[in-house]
Tab-separated table of C-alpha atoms and ligand atoms in Angstrom:
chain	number	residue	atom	x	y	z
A	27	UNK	CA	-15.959	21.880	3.933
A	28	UNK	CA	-14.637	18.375	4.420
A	29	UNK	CA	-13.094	16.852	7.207
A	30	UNK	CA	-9.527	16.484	5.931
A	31	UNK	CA	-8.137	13.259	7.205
A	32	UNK	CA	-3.932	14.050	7.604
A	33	UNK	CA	-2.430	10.744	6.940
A	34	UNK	CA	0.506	12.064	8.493
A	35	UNK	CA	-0.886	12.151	11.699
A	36	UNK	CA	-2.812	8.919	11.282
A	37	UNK	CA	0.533	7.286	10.230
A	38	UNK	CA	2.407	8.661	13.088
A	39	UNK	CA	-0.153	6.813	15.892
A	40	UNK	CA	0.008	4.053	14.496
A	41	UNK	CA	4.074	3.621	14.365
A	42	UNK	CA	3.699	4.657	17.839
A	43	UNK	CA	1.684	1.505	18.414
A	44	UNK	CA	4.661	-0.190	17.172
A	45	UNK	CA	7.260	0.646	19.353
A	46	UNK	CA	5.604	-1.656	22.573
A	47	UNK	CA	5.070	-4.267	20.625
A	48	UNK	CA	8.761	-4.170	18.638
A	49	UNK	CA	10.160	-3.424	22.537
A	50	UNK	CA	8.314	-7.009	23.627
A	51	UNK	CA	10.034	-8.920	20.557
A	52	UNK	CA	12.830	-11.125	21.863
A	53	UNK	CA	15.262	-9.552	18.843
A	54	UNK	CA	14.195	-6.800	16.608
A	55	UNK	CA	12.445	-7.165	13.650
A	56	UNK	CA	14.061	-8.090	10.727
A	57	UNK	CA	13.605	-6.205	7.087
A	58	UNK	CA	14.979	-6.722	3.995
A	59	UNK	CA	14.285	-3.924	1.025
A	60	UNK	CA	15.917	-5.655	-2.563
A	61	UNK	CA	16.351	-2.474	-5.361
A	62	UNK	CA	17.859	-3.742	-8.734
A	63	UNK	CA	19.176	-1.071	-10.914
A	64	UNK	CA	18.603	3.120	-10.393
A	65	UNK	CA	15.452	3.999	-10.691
A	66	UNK	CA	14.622	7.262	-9.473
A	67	UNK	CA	11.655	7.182	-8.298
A	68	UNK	CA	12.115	3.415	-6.635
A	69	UNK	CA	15.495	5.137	-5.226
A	70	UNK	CA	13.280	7.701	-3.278
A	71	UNK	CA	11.096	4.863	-1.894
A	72	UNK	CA	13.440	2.322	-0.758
A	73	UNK	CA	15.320	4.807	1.078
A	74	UNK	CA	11.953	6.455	2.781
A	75	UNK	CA	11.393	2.559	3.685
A	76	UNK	CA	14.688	1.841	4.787
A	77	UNK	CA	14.952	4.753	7.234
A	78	UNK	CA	11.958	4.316	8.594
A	79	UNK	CA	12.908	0.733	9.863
A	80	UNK	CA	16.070	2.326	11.077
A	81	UNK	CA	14.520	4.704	13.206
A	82	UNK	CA	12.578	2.204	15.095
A	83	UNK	CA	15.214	-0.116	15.402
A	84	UNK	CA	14.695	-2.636	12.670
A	85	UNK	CA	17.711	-5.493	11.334
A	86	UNK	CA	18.368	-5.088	7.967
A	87	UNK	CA	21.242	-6.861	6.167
A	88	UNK	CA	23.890	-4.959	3.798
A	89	UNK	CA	23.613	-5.268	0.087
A	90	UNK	CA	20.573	-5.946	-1.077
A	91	UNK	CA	20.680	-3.114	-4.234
A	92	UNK	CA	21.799	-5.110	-7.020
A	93	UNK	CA	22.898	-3.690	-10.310
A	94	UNK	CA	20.558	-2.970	-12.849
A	95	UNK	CA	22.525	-5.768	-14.996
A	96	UNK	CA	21.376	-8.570	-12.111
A	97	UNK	CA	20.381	-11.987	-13.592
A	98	UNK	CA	17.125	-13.268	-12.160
A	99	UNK	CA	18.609	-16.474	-10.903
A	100	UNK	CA	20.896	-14.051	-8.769
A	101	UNK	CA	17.898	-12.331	-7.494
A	102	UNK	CA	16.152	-15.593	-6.853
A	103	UNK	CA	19.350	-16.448	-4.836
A	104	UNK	CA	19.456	-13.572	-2.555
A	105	UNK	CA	15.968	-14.465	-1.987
A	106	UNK	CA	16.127	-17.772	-0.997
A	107	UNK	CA	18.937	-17.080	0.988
A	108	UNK	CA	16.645	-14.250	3.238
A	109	UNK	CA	13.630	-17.004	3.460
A	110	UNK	CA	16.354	-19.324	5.320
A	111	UNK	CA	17.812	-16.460	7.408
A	112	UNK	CA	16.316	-16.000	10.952
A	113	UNK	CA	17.258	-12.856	11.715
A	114	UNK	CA	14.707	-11.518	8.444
A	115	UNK	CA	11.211	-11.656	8.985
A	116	UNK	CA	10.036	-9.358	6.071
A	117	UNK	CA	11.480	-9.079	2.413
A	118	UNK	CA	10.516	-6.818	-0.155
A	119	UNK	CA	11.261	-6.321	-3.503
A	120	UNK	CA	11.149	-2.848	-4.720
A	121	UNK	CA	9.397	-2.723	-8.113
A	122	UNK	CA	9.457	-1.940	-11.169
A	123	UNK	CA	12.406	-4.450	-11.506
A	124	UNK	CA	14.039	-4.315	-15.004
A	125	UNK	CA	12.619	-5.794	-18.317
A	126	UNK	CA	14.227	-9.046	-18.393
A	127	UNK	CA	13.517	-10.346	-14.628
A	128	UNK	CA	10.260	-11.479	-14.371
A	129	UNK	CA	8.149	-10.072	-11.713
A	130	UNK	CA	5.858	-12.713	-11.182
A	131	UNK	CA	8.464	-15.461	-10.567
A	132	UNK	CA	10.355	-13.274	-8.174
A	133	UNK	CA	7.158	-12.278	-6.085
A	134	UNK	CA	6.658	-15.835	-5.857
A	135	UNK	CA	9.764	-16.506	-4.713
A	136	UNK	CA	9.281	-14.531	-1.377
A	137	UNK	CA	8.383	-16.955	1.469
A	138	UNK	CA	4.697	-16.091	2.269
A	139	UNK	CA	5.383	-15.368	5.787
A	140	UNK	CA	7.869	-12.941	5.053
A	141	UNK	CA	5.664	-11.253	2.254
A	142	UNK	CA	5.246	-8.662	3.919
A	143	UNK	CA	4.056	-6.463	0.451
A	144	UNK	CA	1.412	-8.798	0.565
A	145	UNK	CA	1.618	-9.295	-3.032
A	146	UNK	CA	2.321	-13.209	-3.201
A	147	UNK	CA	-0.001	-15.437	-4.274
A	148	UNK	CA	-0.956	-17.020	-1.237
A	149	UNK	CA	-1.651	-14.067	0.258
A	150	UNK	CA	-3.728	-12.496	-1.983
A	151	UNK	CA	-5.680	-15.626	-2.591
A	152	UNK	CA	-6.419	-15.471	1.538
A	153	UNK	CA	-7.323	-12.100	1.269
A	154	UNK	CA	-9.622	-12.885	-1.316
A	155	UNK	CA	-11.474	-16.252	0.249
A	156	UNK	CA	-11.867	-13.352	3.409
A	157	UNK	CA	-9.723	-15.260	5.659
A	158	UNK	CA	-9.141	-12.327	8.437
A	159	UNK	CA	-6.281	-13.854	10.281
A	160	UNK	CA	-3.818	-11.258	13.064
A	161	UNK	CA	-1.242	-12.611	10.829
A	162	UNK	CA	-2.483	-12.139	7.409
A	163	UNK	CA	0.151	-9.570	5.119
A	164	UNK	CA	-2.507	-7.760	4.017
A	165	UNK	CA	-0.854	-4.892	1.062
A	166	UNK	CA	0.382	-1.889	2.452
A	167	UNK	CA	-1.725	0.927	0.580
A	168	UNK	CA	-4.966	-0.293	0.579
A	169	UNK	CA	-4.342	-1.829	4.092
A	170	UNK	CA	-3.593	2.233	4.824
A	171	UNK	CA	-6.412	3.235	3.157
A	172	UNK	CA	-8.877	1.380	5.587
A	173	UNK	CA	-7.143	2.545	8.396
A	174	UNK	CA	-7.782	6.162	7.044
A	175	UNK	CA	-11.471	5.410	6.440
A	176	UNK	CA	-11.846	4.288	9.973
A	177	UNK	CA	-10.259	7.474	11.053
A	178	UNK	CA	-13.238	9.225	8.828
A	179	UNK	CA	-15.794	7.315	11.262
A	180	UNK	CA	-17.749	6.599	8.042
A	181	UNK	CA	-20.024	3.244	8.791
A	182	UNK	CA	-19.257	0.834	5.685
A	183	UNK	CA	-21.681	-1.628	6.349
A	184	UNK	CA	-24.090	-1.117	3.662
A	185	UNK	CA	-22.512	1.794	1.973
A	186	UNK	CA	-21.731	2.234	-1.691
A	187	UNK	CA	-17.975	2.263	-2.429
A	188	UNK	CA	-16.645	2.935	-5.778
A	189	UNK	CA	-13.314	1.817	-6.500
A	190	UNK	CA	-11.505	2.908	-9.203
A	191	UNK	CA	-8.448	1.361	-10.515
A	192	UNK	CA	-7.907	-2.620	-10.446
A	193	UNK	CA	-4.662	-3.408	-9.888
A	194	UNK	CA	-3.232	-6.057	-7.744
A	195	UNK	CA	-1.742	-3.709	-5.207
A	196	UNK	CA	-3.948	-1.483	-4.948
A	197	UNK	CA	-8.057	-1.664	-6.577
A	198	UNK	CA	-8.253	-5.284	-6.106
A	199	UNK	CA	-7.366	-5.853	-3.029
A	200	UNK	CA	-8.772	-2.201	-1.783
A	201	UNK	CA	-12.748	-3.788	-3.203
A	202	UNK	CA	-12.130	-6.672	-1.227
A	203	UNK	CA	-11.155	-4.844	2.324
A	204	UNK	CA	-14.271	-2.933	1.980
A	205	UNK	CA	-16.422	-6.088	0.931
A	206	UNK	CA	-15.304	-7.598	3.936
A	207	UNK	CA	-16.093	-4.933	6.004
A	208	UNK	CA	-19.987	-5.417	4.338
A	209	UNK	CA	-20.033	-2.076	1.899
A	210	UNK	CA	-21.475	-2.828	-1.319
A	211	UNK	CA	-18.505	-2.294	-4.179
A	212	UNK	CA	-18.146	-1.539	-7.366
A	213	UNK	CA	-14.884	-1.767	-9.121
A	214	UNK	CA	-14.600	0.643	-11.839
A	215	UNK	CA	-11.646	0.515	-14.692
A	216	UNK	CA	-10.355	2.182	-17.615
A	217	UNK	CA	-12.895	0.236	-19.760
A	218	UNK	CA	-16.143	1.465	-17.481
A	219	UNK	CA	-18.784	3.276	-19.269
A	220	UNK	CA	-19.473	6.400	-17.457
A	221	UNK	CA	-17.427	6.605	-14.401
A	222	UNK	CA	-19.363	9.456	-13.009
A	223	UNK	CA	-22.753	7.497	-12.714
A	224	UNK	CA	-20.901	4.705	-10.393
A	225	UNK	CA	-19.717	7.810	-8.671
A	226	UNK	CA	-23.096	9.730	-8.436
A	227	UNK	CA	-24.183	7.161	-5.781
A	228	UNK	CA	-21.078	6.568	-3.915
A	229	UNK	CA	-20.697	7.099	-0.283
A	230	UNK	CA	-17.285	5.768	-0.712
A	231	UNK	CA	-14.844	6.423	-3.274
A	232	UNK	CA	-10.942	4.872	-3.394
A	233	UNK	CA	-9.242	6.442	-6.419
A	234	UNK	CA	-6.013	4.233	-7.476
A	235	UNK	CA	-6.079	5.657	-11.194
A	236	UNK	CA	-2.622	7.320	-11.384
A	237	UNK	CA	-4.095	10.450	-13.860
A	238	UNK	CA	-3.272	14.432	-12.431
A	239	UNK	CA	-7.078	14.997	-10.913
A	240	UNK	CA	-8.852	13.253	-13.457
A	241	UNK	CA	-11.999	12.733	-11.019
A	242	UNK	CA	-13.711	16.322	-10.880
A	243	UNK	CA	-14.777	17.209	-7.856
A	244	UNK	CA	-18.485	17.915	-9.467
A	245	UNK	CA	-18.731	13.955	-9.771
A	246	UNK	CA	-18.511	13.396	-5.982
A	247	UNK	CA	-21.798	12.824	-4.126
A	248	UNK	CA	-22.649	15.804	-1.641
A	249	UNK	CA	-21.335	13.781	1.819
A	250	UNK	CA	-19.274	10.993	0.499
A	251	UNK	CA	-16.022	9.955	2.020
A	252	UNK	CA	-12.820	10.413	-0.306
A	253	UNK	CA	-9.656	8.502	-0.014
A	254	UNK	CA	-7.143	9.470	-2.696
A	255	UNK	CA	-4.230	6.624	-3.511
A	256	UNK	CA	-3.139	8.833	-6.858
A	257	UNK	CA	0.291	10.231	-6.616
A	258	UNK	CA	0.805	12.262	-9.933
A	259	UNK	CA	3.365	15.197	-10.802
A	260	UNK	CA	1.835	18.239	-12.606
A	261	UNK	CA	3.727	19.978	-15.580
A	262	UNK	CA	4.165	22.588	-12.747
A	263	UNK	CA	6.161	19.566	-10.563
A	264	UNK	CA	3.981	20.119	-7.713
A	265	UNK	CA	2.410	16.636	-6.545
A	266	UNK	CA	-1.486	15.926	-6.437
A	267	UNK	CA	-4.078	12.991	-6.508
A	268	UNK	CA	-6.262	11.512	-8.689
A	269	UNK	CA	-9.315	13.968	-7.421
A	270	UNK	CA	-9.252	17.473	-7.947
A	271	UNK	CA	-8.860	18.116	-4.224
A	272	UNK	CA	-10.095	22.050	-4.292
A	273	UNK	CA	-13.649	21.455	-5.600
A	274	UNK	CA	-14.253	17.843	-3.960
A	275	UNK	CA	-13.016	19.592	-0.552
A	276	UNK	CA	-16.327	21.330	-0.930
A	277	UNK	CA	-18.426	18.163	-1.440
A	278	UNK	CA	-17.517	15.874	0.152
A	279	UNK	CA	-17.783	14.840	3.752
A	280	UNK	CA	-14.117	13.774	4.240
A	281	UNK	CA	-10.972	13.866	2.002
A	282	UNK	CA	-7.521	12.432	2.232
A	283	UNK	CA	-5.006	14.995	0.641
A	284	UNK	CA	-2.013	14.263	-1.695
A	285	UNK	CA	0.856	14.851	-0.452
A	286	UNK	CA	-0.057	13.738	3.215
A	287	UNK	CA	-2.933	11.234	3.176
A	288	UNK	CA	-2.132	7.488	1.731
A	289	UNK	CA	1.333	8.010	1.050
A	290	UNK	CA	2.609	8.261	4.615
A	291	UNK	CA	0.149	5.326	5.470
A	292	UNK	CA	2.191	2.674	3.193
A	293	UNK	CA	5.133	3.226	4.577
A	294	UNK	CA	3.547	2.852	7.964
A	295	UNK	CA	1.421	-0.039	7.318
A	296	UNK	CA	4.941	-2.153	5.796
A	297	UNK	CA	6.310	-1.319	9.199
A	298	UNK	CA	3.612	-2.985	10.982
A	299	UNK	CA	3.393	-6.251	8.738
A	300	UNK	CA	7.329	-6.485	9.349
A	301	UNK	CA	6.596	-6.574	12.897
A	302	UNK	CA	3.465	-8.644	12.785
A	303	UNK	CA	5.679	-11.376	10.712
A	304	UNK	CA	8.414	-10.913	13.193
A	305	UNK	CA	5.709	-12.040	15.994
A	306	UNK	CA	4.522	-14.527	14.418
A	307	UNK	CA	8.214	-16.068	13.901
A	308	UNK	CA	8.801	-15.318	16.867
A	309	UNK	CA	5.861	-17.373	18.523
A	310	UNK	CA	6.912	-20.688	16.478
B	421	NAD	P1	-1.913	0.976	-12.261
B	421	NAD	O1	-1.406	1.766	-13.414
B	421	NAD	O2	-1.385	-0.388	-12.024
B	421	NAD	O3	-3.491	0.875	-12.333
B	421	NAD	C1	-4.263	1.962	-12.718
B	421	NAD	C2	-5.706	1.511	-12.815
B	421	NAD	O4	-6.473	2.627	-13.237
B	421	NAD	C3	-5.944	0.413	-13.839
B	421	NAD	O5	-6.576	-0.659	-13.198
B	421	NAD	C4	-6.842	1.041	-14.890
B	421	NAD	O6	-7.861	0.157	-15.313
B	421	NAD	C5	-7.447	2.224	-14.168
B	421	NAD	N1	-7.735	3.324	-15.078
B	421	NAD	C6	-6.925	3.877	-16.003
B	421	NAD	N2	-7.567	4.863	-16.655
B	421	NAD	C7	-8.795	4.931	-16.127
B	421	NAD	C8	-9.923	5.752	-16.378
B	421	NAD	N3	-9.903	6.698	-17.300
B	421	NAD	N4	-11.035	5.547	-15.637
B	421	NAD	C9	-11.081	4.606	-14.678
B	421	NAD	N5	-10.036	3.803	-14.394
B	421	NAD	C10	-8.913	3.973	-15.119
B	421	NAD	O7	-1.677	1.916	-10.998
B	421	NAD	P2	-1.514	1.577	-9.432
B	421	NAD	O8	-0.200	0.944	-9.208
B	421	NAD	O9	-2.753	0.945	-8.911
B	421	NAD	O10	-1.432	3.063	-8.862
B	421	NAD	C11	-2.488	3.987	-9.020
B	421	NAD	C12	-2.065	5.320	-8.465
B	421	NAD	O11	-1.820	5.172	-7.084
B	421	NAD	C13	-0.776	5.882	-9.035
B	421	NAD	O12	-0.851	7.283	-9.077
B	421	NAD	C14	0.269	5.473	-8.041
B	421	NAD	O13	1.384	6.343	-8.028
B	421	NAD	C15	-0.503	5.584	-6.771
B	421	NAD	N6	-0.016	4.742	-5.685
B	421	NAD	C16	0.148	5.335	-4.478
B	421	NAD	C17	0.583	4.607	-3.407
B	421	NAD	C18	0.726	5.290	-2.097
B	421	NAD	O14	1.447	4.825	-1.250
B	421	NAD	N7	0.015	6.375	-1.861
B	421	NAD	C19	0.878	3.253	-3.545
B	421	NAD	C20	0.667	2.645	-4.780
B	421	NAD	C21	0.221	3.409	-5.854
């Protein structure tokens, strides 16, 4: 059976590694969480997000859920108006926003030092030429993810890791992480040709697919190291991965669970870029 690696816990430690370095800041950190209209699901988020920053202590200014009916010059407003504030070091926008605001120009609104979703451009395009700065925002989940494979003690220098999934938050940037850290990746899609033969010789896989336990756990190579980024509802409403967790539990030599592994590391990870950005404004 596989070592299960409980992002709970992981996520836990490493908030308590916050609280010296938030109790060294001159003022506390500073976090802003923008939600336009109701989404459900967004709803359940922000709030997870914005109570977590309460808890340890975290600034964050009044009014930032906008209607669903919010122009995107308003948005862009609010925005600016947080880059110029001193008292917010991180901003994030909640998304999906709503049809007719248009994502791209508001994530590239967000000052890049305050990015702390790590999704602007100038980020990403850091993160991708491998500059490893303290200060980088690095995305939460895959950012997470890492920190769970380090917990799994698996040596990636010179392993296989299969990623599956590209998108920008998560599969991209997750196949660059583990490039960096010298594992040899392969970035696997919706239009790859047998996904199970990448898999066969993976002693890494990072599912980011978003499909109820689509990956079998027959497909996972005796000893590899699983980390699960898939949060799906079954018909039943119960929550799982992208892995069928039961039979790859069997295979594989560690396993992040879902509910429990990734999820609690976002939230944990956004914490610490808010207070990495609040050092580094701090230091200027
Ligand atoms: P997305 O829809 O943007 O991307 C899904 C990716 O899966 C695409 O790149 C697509 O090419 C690939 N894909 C689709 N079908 C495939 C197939 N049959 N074989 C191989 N690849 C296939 O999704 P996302 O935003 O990256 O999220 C992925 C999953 O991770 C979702 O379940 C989401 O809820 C979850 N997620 C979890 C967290 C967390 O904090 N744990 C954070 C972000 C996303």
């Amino acid at each position: 059976m596989a070592q299960i690696v409980d992002g709970r816990v992981v996520a836990r430690e490493s908030l308590m590694a916050l609280k010296s370095r938030i109790s060294r800041l001159k003022r506390p950190p500073g976090l802003a969480v923008i939600k336009v209209g109701e989404d459900p699901a967004s709803a359940i988020y922000v709030r997870r997000k914005t109570r977590r920053a309460e808890r340890l202590g975290f600034y964050q200014p009044d009014d930032l859920h906008l209607p669903e009916d919010t122009t995107q010059a308003v948005l862009l407003e609010r925005i600016a108006a947080l880059n110029l504030d001193p008292k917010v070091d991180g901003i994030l926008v909640q998304l999906p926003l709503p049809a007719h605001i248009d994502e791209r120009a508001v994530l590239a609104a967000v000052s890049p030092d305050k990015d702390v979703d790590g999704f602007h451009a100038v980020n990403v395009g850091r993160l991708a030429q491998g500059r490893r700065s303290d200060d980088l925002m690095i995305a939460c989940t895959p950012k997470g993810a890492m920190r769970l494979l380090a917990e799994s003690g698996v040596n990636l220098s010179g392993a296989e890791a299969v990623v599956i999934g590209r998108s920008n938050i998560v599969g991209r940037p997750m196949a660059w992480l583990l490039e960096q850290q010298n594992a040899t990746v392969t970035l696997c899609h919706s239009r790859t040709v047998n996904l199970q033969s990448h898999l066969k010789r993976a002693d890494v896989v990072v599912a980011a697919v978003g499909r109820a336990e689509m990956i079998k756990g027959a497909w996972i190579r005796p000893g590899a190291v699983v980390i699960d980024v898939g949060i799906n509802r079954r018909e039943d409403g119960t929550i799982c991965g992208d892995v069928e967790f039961d039979t790859a539990v069997k295979r594989a030599l560690a396993i992040t669970p879902v509910p429990g592994g990734v999820g609690p590391m976002t939230i944990a990870m956004l914490m610490e870029n808010t207070v990495i950005a609040a050092e580094a404004h701090q230091r200027q």
